[in-house]
Amino acid sequence: MGGPLLGRYGLVKTPRGNRLGFLIMLRHLYRRLGGYTIWRYVDGAVWHRGDEVIQFLETHPRLHLSYLPPYQLRLNPQERIWRRVRYEATTHRWFETLDAIGGTVRRTTHSWSPPKIKRLCHIT
C-alpha cells in the first residue's frame, strides 16, 4: 500500500473512496498521531469493514474503530456538514476539475464561523 497524497490543507487524497483508500487514511492517521490512542467512529460502509481492516487493526494496537448504528444521523455530524457543503458550494455549479471542487469546498468551509459548525453538528 502506497503512502497518501497530501493536499495543502492536510487532507489525505486517495485514488478511490474504497477500502484501500480507507486503509491509506488510517495508516496516515496512525503515523501522524504517534504515541496517542486513536478512536475513530465510522459508519457501516462496506469499506470500513472486512478482513483487511481487521488485520490492520490487529497490527496497529493504538487504533480502535467504533461503528455507528445505521441511520443515526444525529450520531454522524459529518453527514450534516457534507449536506450543507453540497448545498452551499456545489449545487447547480459546473467544475472543470476535481481541484476546482476541492478549492470551492475548502473556501466554503473555511468561511463558516465556529457557531455555525457547532449548530450543524448539534454541539452546544
CSV table of C-alpha atoms in Angstrom, one decimal:
chain,number,residue,atom,x,y,z
A,1,MET,CA,0.0,0.0,0.0
A,2,GLY,CA,1.5,3.3,-1.0
A,3,GLY,CA,1.6,6.5,1.1
A,4,PRO,CA,-1.1,9.1,0.9
A,5,LEU,CA,-1.1,12.1,-1.3
A,6,LEU,CA,-1.4,15.1,1.0
A,7,GLY,CA,-3.1,18.2,-0.1
A,8,ARG,CA,-2.1,21.6,1.0
A,9,TYR,CA,-4.6,21.6,3.9
A,10,GLY,CA,-3.5,18.2,5.4
A,11,LEU,CA,-6.3,16.3,3.5
A,12,VAL,CA,-5.5,12.8,2.6
A,13,LYS,CA,-6.2,12.2,-1.0
A,14,THR,CA,-6.6,8.6,-2.1
A,15,PRO,CA,-7.1,7.2,-5.6
A,16,ARG,CA,-10.6,6.0,-4.7
A,17,GLY,CA,-13.1,6.1,-1.9
A,18,ASN,CA,-12.9,2.4,-1.1
A,19,ARG,CA,-11.3,0.1,1.4
A,20,LEU,CA,-7.8,0.7,0.1
A,21,GLY,CA,-8.4,4.4,0.4
A,22,PHE,CA,-9.7,4.0,3.9
A,23,LEU,CA,-6.7,1.9,4.9
A,24,ILE,CA,-4.4,4.6,3.4
A,25,MET,CA,-6.1,7.2,5.6
A,26,LEU,CA,-5.9,5.0,8.7
A,27,ARG,CA,-2.2,4.5,8.1
A,28,HIS,CA,-1.6,8.2,7.7
A,29,LEU,CA,-3.7,9.0,10.9
A,30,TYR,CA,-1.7,6.4,12.8
A,31,ARG,CA,1.6,7.9,11.8
A,32,ARG,CA,0.6,11.5,12.4
A,33,LEU,CA,-0.7,10.7,15.9
A,34,GLY,CA,2.2,8.6,17.0
A,35,GLY,CA,2.0,7.9,20.8
A,36,TYR,CA,-1.7,8.6,21.0
A,37,THR,CA,-4.6,6.1,21.3
A,38,ILE,CA,-6.9,6.8,18.5
A,39,TRP,CA,-10.7,6.2,18.5
A,40,ARG,CA,-12.3,6.6,15.1
A,41,TYR,CA,-16.1,6.5,14.7
A,42,VAL,CA,-17.2,5.3,11.3
A,43,ASP,CA,-20.5,4.4,9.6
A,44,GLY,CA,-21.3,0.9,8.4
A,45,ALA,CA,-20.0,1.4,4.8
A,46,VAL,CA,-18.6,-1.8,3.4
A,47,TRP,CA,-15.1,-0.3,3.0
A,48,HIS,CA,-14.9,0.3,6.8
A,49,ARG,CA,-15.1,-3.4,7.4
A,50,GLY,CA,-13.6,-6.6,6.1
A,51,ASP,CA,-10.5,-8.8,6.6
A,52,GLU,CA,-8.0,-6.2,5.6
A,53,VAL,CA,-9.4,-3.7,8.1
A,54,ILE,CA,-9.4,-6.3,10.9
A,55,GLN,CA,-5.8,-7.2,10.1
A,56,PHE,CA,-4.8,-3.6,10.0
A,57,LEU,CA,-6.4,-3.0,13.5
A,58,GLU,CA,-4.6,-6.1,14.9
A,59,THR,CA,-1.2,-4.8,13.8
A,60,HIS,CA,-1.9,-1.1,14.9
A,61,PRO,CA,-2.9,-1.5,18.6
A,62,ARG,CA,-3.4,2.2,19.3
A,63,LEU,CA,-6.2,2.5,16.7
A,64,HIS,CA,-9.7,1.5,17.5
A,65,LEU,CA,-12.8,1.7,15.3
A,66,SER,CA,-16.3,2.1,16.7
A,67,TYR,CA,-19.2,1.6,14.3
A,68,LEU,CA,-22.2,3.9,14.4
A,69,PRO,CA,-25.6,2.3,14.3
A,70,PRO,CA,-27.3,2.6,10.9
A,71,TYR,CA,-29.5,5.6,10.1
A,72,GLN,CA,-28.5,7.6,13.1
A,73,LEU,CA,-27.7,11.0,11.5
A,74,ARG,CA,-27.6,12.7,14.9
A,75,LEU,CA,-24.6,10.5,15.8
A,76,ASN,CA,-22.8,11.3,12.5
A,77,PRO,CA,-22.3,15.0,12.2
A,78,GLN,CA,-20.2,14.7,9.1
A,79,GLU,CA,-23.4,13.9,7.2
A,80,ARG,CA,-24.9,17.2,8.1
A,81,ILE,CA,-21.7,19.0,7.3
A,82,TRP,CA,-21.4,17.4,3.9
A,83,ARG,CA,-25.1,18.0,3.1
A,84,ARG,CA,-24.6,21.8,3.9
A,85,VAL,CA,-21.3,21.9,1.9
A,86,ARG,CA,-23.0,20.4,-1.1
A,87,TYR,CA,-25.8,22.9,-0.9
A,88,GLU,CA,-23.6,26.0,-0.4
A,89,ALA,CA,-20.6,25.1,-2.6
A,90,THR,CA,-21.6,22.7,-5.4
A,91,THR,CA,-25.3,22.8,-6.1
A,92,HIS,CA,-26.1,23.9,-9.7
A,93,ARG,CA,-22.4,24.5,-10.4
A,94,TRP,CA,-20.0,23.1,-13.1
A,95,PHE,CA,-16.4,22.4,-12.1
A,96,GLU,CA,-13.7,21.9,-14.7
A,97,THR,CA,-11.5,19.8,-12.4
A,98,LEU,CA,-11.5,18.0,-9.1
A,99,ASP,CA,-9.1,20.6,-7.8
A,100,ALA,CA,-11.6,23.3,-8.5
A,101,ILE,CA,-14.2,21.4,-6.5
A,102,GLY,CA,-11.8,20.9,-3.6
A,103,GLY,CA,-10.9,24.6,-3.6
A,104,THR,CA,-14.5,25.6,-3.5
A,105,VAL,CA,-15.3,23.2,-0.7
A,106,ARG,CA,-12.3,24.5,1.3
A,107,ARG,CA,-13.3,28.1,0.8
A,108,THR,CA,-16.8,27.4,1.8
A,109,THR,CA,-16.0,25.5,5.0
A,110,HIS,CA,-13.2,28.0,6.0
A,111,SER,CA,-15.8,30.8,5.8
A,112,TRP,CA,-18.0,29.2,8.4
A,113,SER,CA,-17.9,30.5,11.9
A,114,PRO,CA,-17.4,28.2,14.9
A,115,PRO,CA,-21.1,28.8,16.0
A,116,LYS,CA,-22.3,27.7,12.6
A,117,ILE,CA,-20.2,24.5,12.7
A,118,LYS,CA,-21.5,23.8,16.3
A,119,ARG,CA,-25.0,24.4,15.1
A,120,LEU,CA,-24.6,22.0,12.2
A,121,CYS,CA,-23.1,19.3,14.5
A,122,HIS,CA,-25.7,19.9,17.2
A,123,ILE,CA,-23.0,20.8,19.7
A,124,THR,CA,-24.0,23.2,22.5
